[in-house]
PDB file of C-alpha atoms in Angstrom:
ATOM      1  CA  MET A  60    -109.797 173.493  69.872  1.00 88.00           C
ATOM      2  CA  GLU A  61    -107.232 171.341  68.041  1.00 94.00           C
ATOM      3  CA  TYR A  62    -107.772 167.718  67.028  1.00 97.00           C
ATOM      4  CA  ASN A  63    -105.025 165.299  66.044  1.00 96.00           C
ATOM      5  CA  PHE A  64    -106.940 162.623  64.112  1.00 97.00           C
ATOM      6  CA  PHE A  65    -105.893 163.538  60.565  1.00 97.00           C
ATOM      7  CA  ALA A  66    -102.320 164.313  61.579  1.00 97.00           C
ATOM      8  CA  MET A  67    -102.131 160.837  63.116  1.00 97.00           C
ATOM      9  CA  ILE A  68    -103.684 159.206  60.033  1.00 97.00           C
ATOM     10  CA  SER A  69    -101.102 160.972  57.862  1.00 97.00           C
ATOM     11  CA  ARG A  70     -98.402 159.081  59.774  1.00 97.00           C
ATOM     12  CA  MET A  71     -99.359 155.854  57.976  1.00 96.00           C
ATOM     13  CA  LYS A  72     -96.526 156.652  55.591  1.00 97.00           C
ATOM     14  CA  TYR A  73     -94.004 156.075  58.380  1.00 96.00           C
ATOM     15  CA  ILE A  74     -95.155 152.549  59.232  1.00 95.00           C
ATOM     16  CA  ASP A  75     -93.151 150.008  57.239  1.00 93.00           C
ATOM     17  CA  ARG A  76     -94.708 146.665  56.382  1.00 93.00           C
ATOM     18  CA  TRP A  77     -92.946 143.318  56.122  1.00 92.00           C
ATOM     19  CA  ALA A  78     -90.379 144.459  58.684  1.00 86.00           C
ATOM     20  CA  LEU A  79     -88.893 140.994  59.256  1.00 86.00           C
ATOM     21  CA  MET A  80     -88.412 140.383  55.530  1.00 90.00           C
ATOM     22  CA  ARG A  81     -85.668 141.591  53.206  1.00 93.00           C
ATOM     23  CA  ASN A  82     -87.535 143.679  50.636  1.00 94.00           C
ATOM     24  CA  THR A  83     -86.335 144.771  47.215  1.00 95.00           C
ATOM     25  CA  ARG A  84     -88.762 147.670  47.599  1.00 94.00           C
ATOM     26  CA  GLU A  85     -90.074 148.857  50.948  1.00 94.00           C
ATOM     27  CA  GLU A  86     -93.836 149.175  51.363  1.00 95.00           C
ATOM     28  CA  ASN A  87     -95.462 151.477  53.901  1.00 96.00           C
ATOM     29  CA  LEU A  88     -98.896 151.320  55.496  1.00 96.00           C
ATOM     30  CA  CYS A  89    -100.179 154.272  53.451  1.00 97.00           C
ATOM     31  CA  GLU A  90     -99.411 152.510  50.158  1.00 97.00           C
ATOM     32  CA  HIS A  91    -100.903 149.250  51.400  1.00 97.00           C
ATOM     33  CA  SER A  92    -104.088 150.946  52.624  1.00 98.00           C
ATOM     34  CA  LEU A  93    -104.601 152.651  49.267  1.00 98.00           C
ATOM     35  CA  GLU A  94    -104.157 149.350  47.425  1.00 98.00           C
ATOM     36  CA  VAL A  95    -106.577 147.559  49.785  1.00 98.00           C
ATOM     37  CA  SER A  96    -109.077 150.380  49.273  1.00 98.00           C
ATOM     38  CA  ILE A  97    -108.834 150.073  45.481  1.00 98.00           C
ATOM     39  CA  ILE A  98    -109.163 146.277  45.545  1.00 98.00           C
ATOM     40  CA  ALA A  99    -112.029 146.289  48.081  1.00 98.00           C
ATOM     41  CA  HIS A 100    -113.897 148.743  45.851  1.00 98.00           C
ATOM     42  CA  ALA A 101    -113.210 146.514  42.826  1.00 98.00           C
ATOM     43  CA  LEU A 102    -114.459 143.397  44.638  1.00 98.00           C
ATOM     44  CA  ALA A 103    -117.722 145.136  45.538  1.00 98.00           C
ATOM     45  CA  VAL A 104    -118.139 146.368  41.945  1.00 98.00           C
ATOM     46  CA  ILE A 105    -117.478 142.815  40.709  1.00 98.00           C
ATOM     47  CA  GLY A 106    -120.139 141.527  43.109  1.00 98.00           C
ATOM     48  CA  ASN A 107    -122.664 144.066  41.848  1.00 98.00           C
ATOM     49  CA  THR A 108    -121.785 143.609  38.169  1.00 98.00           C
ATOM     50  CA  TYR A 109    -121.484 139.840  37.873  1.00 98.00           C
ATOM     51  CA  TYR A 110    -123.304 138.369  40.877  1.00 98.00           C
ATOM     52  CA  GLU A 111    -126.368 140.625  41.193  1.00 97.00           C
ATOM     53  CA  LYS A 112    -125.372 141.876  44.641  1.00 97.00           C
ATOM     54  CA  ASP A 113    -126.216 145.255  46.070  1.00 97.00           C
ATOM     55  CA  LEU A 114    -122.939 146.185  47.751  1.00 98.00           C
ATOM     56  CA  ASN A 115    -121.849 149.697  48.658  1.00 97.00           C
ATOM     57  CA  ALA A 116    -118.534 149.841  46.788  1.00 98.00           C
ATOM     58  CA  GLU A 117    -117.670 153.290  48.126  1.00 98.00           C
ATOM     59  CA  ARG A 118    -118.137 152.030  51.690  1.00 97.00           C
ATOM     60  CA  ALA A 119    -115.873 149.066  50.923  1.00 98.00           C
ATOM     61  CA  ALA A 120    -113.225 151.499  49.677  1.00 98.00           C
ATOM     62  CA  LEU A 121    -113.430 153.642  52.811  1.00 98.00           C
ATOM     63  CA  ILE A 122    -113.255 150.669  55.161  1.00 98.00           C
ATOM     64  CA  GLY A 123    -110.258 149.448  53.178  1.00 98.00           C
ATOM     65  CA  LEU A 124    -108.611 152.835  53.532  1.00 98.00           C
ATOM     66  CA  TYR A 125    -108.832 152.706  57.342  1.00 98.00           C
ATOM     67  CA  HIS A 126    -108.613 148.921  57.856  1.00 96.00           C
ATOM     68  CA  ASP A 127    -105.112 148.998  59.382  1.00 96.00           C
ATOM     69  CA  ALA A 128    -105.192 152.486  60.916  1.00 96.00           C
ATOM     70  CA  SER A 129    -104.571 151.009  64.376  1.00 95.00           C
ATOM     71  CA  GLU A 130    -101.045 150.163  63.176  1.00 94.00           C
ATOM     72  CA  ILE A 131    -100.190 153.861  63.427  1.00 95.00           C
ATOM     73  CA  ILE A 132    -100.119 153.162  67.168  1.00 93.00           C
ATOM     74  CA  THR A 133     -99.244 149.454  67.300  1.00 89.00           C
ATOM     75  CA  GLY A 134     -96.902 149.183  64.327  1.00 82.00           C
ATOM     76  CA  ASP A 135     -97.141 146.336  61.820  1.00 79.00           C
ATOM     77  CA  MET A 136     -97.003 143.150  63.864  1.00 74.00           C
ATOM     78  CA  PRO A 137     -95.517 140.293  61.792  1.00 70.00           C
ATOM     79  CA  THR A 138     -98.127 137.639  60.957  1.00 71.00           C
ATOM     80  CA  PRO A 139     -96.204 134.722  62.530  1.00 69.00           C
ATOM     81  CA  VAL A 140     -96.150 136.614  65.829  1.00 71.00           C
ATOM     82  CA  LYS A 141     -99.671 138.039  65.628  1.00 73.00           C
ATOM     83  CA  TYR A 142    -101.240 134.625  64.994  1.00 71.00           C
ATOM     84  CA  TYR A 143     -98.788 132.459  66.968  1.00 74.00           C
ATOM     85  CA  ASN A 144    -101.528 131.155  69.279  1.00 85.00           C
ATOM     86  CA  ASP A 145    -105.054 132.027  70.379  1.00 82.00           C
ATOM     87  CA  ASP A 146    -103.883 133.925  73.481  1.00 83.00           C
ATOM     88  CA  ILE A 147    -101.592 136.229  71.498  1.00 82.00           C
ATOM     89  CA  LYS A 148    -104.194 136.623  68.749  1.00 83.00           C
ATOM     90  CA  GLY A 149    -106.894 137.560  71.282  1.00 85.00           C
ATOM     91  CA  SER A 150    -104.612 139.951  73.143  1.00 85.00           C
ATOM     92  CA  PHE A 151    -103.548 141.652  69.950  1.00 83.00           C
ATOM     93  CA  LYS A 152    -107.191 142.052  68.849  1.00 88.00           C
ATOM     94  CA  MET A 153    -107.826 143.929  72.109  1.00 92.00           C
ATOM     95  CA  ILE A 154    -104.738 146.094  71.554  1.00 91.00           C
ATOM     96  CA  GLU A 155    -105.952 146.929  68.018  1.00 92.00           C
ATOM     97  CA  LYS A 156    -109.415 147.793  69.325  1.00 94.00           C
ATOM     98  CA  THR A 157    -107.931 150.070  71.983  1.00 95.00           C
ATOM     99  CA  ALA A 158    -105.715 151.746  69.360  1.00 95.00           C
ATOM    100  CA  CYS A 159    -108.774 152.383  67.160  1.00 96.00           C
ATOM    101  CA  TYR A 160    -110.605 154.038  70.041  1.00 96.00           C
ATOM    102  CA  LYS A 161    -107.531 156.160  70.791  1.00 97.00           C
ATOM    103  CA  LEU A 162    -107.540 157.372  67.193  1.00 97.00           C
ATOM    104  CA  LEU A 163    -111.285 158.049  67.163  1.00 97.00           C
ATOM    105  CA  ASN A 164    -110.937 160.044  70.380  1.00 97.00           C
ATOM    106  CA  LYS A 165    -108.762 162.480  68.445  1.00 97.00           C
ATOM    107  CA  LEU A 166    -111.871 163.620  66.538  1.00 98.00           C
ATOM    108  CA  PRO A 167    -114.526 166.084  67.683  1.00 98.00           C
ATOM    109  CA  ASP A 168    -117.450 164.250  69.303  1.00 97.00           C
ATOM    110  CA  GLU A 169    -119.754 165.429  66.507  1.00 98.00           C
ATOM    111  CA  MET A 170    -117.602 163.689  63.842  1.00 98.00           C
ATOM    112  CA  LYS A 171    -116.988 160.369  65.629  1.00 97.00           C
ATOM    113  CA  PRO A 172    -120.266 158.744  64.491  1.00 97.00           C
ATOM    114  CA  GLN A 173    -119.184 159.201  60.848  1.00 97.00           C
ATOM    115  CA  TYR A 174    -115.821 157.474  61.397  1.00 97.00           C
ATOM    116  CA  GLU A 175    -116.622 154.772  63.943  1.00 97.00           C
ATOM    117  CA  PRO A 176    -118.292 152.494  61.327  1.00 96.00           C
ATOM    118  CA  LEU A 177    -115.051 152.625  59.304  1.00 97.00           C
ATOM    119  CA  PHE A 178    -113.092 151.229  62.252  1.00 97.00           C
ATOM    120  CA  PHE A 179    -115.609 148.772  63.717  1.00 96.00           C
ATOM    121  CA  ARG A 180    -118.010 146.335  62.066  1.00 93.00           C
ATOM    122  CA  GLN A 181    -121.632 147.378  61.971  1.00 91.00           C
ATOM    123  CA  SER A 182    -124.686 145.187  61.582  1.00 91.00           C
ATOM    124  CA  GLY A 183    -125.329 144.606  57.896  1.00 91.00           C
ATOM    125  CA  ASP A 184    -121.695 145.261  56.887  1.00 93.00           C
ATOM    126  CA  GLU A 185    -120.415 141.722  57.422  1.00 95.00           C
ATOM    127  CA  TYR A 186    -120.022 140.920  53.727  1.00 97.00           C
ATOM    128  CA  ILE A 187    -118.248 144.211  53.009  1.00 98.00           C
ATOM    129  CA  TRP A 188    -115.762 143.449  55.802  1.00 97.00           C
ATOM    130  CA  LYS A 189    -115.147 139.990  54.281  1.00 98.00           C
ATOM    131  CA  LEU A 190    -114.332 141.676  50.982  1.00 98.00           C
ATOM    132  CA  VAL A 191    -111.962 144.097  52.738  1.00 98.00           C
ATOM    133  CA  LYS A 192    -110.211 141.168  54.425  1.00 97.00           C
ATOM    134  CA  ALA A 193    -109.924 139.501  51.018  1.00 98.00           C
ATOM    135  CA  ALA A 194    -108.552 142.736  49.529  1.00 98.00           C
ATOM    136  CA  ASP A 195    -105.979 142.839  52.329  1.00 97.00           C
ATOM    137  CA  LYS A 196    -104.856 139.297  51.487  1.00 98.00           C
ATOM    138  CA  LEU A 197    -104.819 140.073  47.760  1.00 98.00           C
ATOM    139  CA  SER A 198    -102.606 143.087  48.430  1.00 98.00           C
ATOM    140  CA  ALA A 199    -100.213 140.853  50.382  1.00 97.00           C
ATOM    141  CA  LEU A 200    -100.249 138.320  47.543  1.00 98.00           C
ATOM    142  CA  ILE A 201     -99.426 141.051  45.028  1.00 98.00           C
ATOM    143  CA  LYS A 202     -96.482 142.147  47.186  1.00 97.00           C
ATOM    144  CA  CYS A 203     -95.231 138.552  47.321  1.00 97.00           C
ATOM    145  CA  MET A 204     -95.604 138.244  43.535  1.00 97.00           C
ATOM    146  CA  GLU A 205     -93.654 141.461  42.989  1.00 96.00           C
ATOM    147  CA  GLU A 206     -90.829 140.354  45.266  1.00 96.00           C
ATOM    148  CA  THR A 207     -90.522 136.804  43.905  1.00 96.00           C
ATOM    149  CA  SER A 208     -90.703 138.035  40.293  1.00 94.00           C
ATOM    150  CA  VAL A 209     -87.470 139.974  40.798  1.00 94.00           C
ATOM    151  CA  GLY A 210     -85.756 136.953  42.311  1.00 95.00           C
ATOM    152  CA  ASN A 211     -86.204 137.660  46.011  1.00 95.00           C
ATOM    153  CA  PRO A 212     -86.472 134.194  47.615  1.00 95.00           C
ATOM    154  CA  GLU A 213     -87.308 135.817  50.968  1.00 94.00           C
ATOM    155  CA  PHE A 214     -90.962 135.957  49.886  1.00 95.00           C
ATOM    156  CA  SER A 215     -91.290 132.399  48.500  1.00 95.00           C
ATOM    157  CA  SER A 216     -92.865 130.887  51.616  1.00 94.00           C
ATOM    158  CA  ALA A 217     -94.983 133.986  52.181  1.00 94.00           C
ATOM    159  CA  TYR A 218     -96.247 133.671  48.611  1.00 96.00           C
ATOM    160  CA  GLU A 219     -97.290 130.031  49.143  1.00 96.00           C
ATOM    161  CA  SER A 220     -99.098 130.654  52.438  1.00 95.00           C
ATOM    162  CA  THR A 221    -100.756 133.857  51.213  1.00 96.00           C
ATOM    163  CA  LYS A 222    -101.875 132.208  47.963  1.00 97.00           C
ATOM    164  CA  ALA A 223    -103.416 129.358  49.995  1.00 97.00           C
ATOM    165  CA  ALA A 224    -105.252 131.894  52.186  1.00 96.00           C
ATOM    166  CA  VAL A 225    -106.534 133.771  49.111  1.00 98.00           C
ATOM    167  CA  ASP A 226    -107.668 130.525  47.459  1.00 97.00           C
ATOM    168  CA  LYS A 227    -109.580 129.633  50.636  1.00 97.00           C
ATOM    169  CA  LEU A 228    -111.312 133.018  50.578  1.00 97.00           C
ATOM    170  CA  ALA A 229    -112.097 132.592  46.866  1.00 97.00           C
ATOM    171  CA  ALA A 230    -113.989 129.381  47.648  1.00 96.00           C
ATOM    172  CA  ASP A 231    -116.555 131.461  49.592  1.00 96.00           C
ATOM    173  CA  LEU A 232    -116.342 134.778  47.760  1.00 98.00           C
ATOM    174  CA  PRO A 233    -116.985 134.652  43.996  1.00 98.00           C
ATOM    175  CA  GLU A 234    -115.710 138.227  43.706  1.00 98.00           C
ATOM    176  CA  VAL A 235    -112.254 137.053  44.772  1.00 98.00           C
ATOM    177  CA  GLU A 236    -112.297 134.170  42.284  1.00 98.00           C
ATOM    178  CA  ARG A 237    -113.184 136.632  39.514  1.00 98.00           C
ATOM    179  CA  PHE A 238    -110.417 139.043  40.561  1.00 98.00           C
ATOM    180  CA  LEU A 239    -107.913 136.158  40.560  1.00 98.00           C
ATOM    181  CA  SER A 240    -108.844 135.061  37.053  1.00 97.00           C
ATOM    182  CA  ASP A 241    -109.500 138.419  35.383  1.00 97.00           C
ATOM    183  CA  PHE A 242    -107.192 140.921  37.075  1.00 98.00           C
ATOM    184  CA  LEU A 243    -104.403 139.280  39.075  1.00 97.00           C
ATOM    185  CA  PRO A 244    -102.432 137.930  36.054  1.00 96.00           C
ATOM    186  CA  ALA A 245    -101.786 141.491  34.835  1.00 96.00           C
ATOM    187  CA  TYR A 246     -99.754 142.197  37.970  1.00 95.00           C
ATOM    188  CA  GLY A 247     -97.046 139.932  36.522  1.00 92.00           C
ATOM    189  CA  LYS A 248     -96.658 142.018  33.374  1.00 90.00           C
ATOM    190  CA  ASN A 249     -94.026 144.662  32.725  1.00 89.00           C
ATOM    191  CA  LEU A 250     -94.925 148.237  31.727  1.00 90.00           C
ATOM    192  CA  ASP A 251     -94.669 147.601  27.975  1.00 91.00           C
ATOM    193  CA  GLN A 252     -97.009 144.629  28.253  1.00 90.00           C
ATOM    194  CA  LEU A 253     -99.499 146.654  30.287  1.00 91.00           C
ATOM    195  CA  GLN A 254     -99.588 149.538  27.802  1.00 88.00           C
ATOM    196  CA  PHE A 255    -100.211 147.529  24.651  1.00 71.00           C
TER     197      PHE A 255
END
């Protein structure tokens, strides 16, 4: 029997992000998911290293990898539309949930239990999911920084609102505050500055 799950997941590379914005460099869902995975892993490692937490960093990375997989079906809905009001937000959450189940149904029944916790929150994973959400916002902030640093004013407002959202998350998550102070500044450096 044939299953389409991994073929569908591989289509992340065809989903463009920031579709309503003029980009100097396009970003696809596959790239974004990898960056979120890397940052989510880093946030969990920071929590374990500096704040005596016992977080599963590998689990954070995997959840980050699949956190937007529903967009393979739904596309990347622009934030101003997605969060326009509570009715639209609630409806879109249901659409995302349905899309996740459609993807999971493309796996053999025996494999679904291994993947379902990567798509849906499980008891005891609440803090990991907060870190993944923070990683998602940090990835968006990095994109805004990259665009504004090359003179693209299209991302100026997005930078301000995303930075405010990240700062709000940092107030509750010390891992985010540490990432902002210790790692985010390097994203503004050029290659020569990063190498030496």
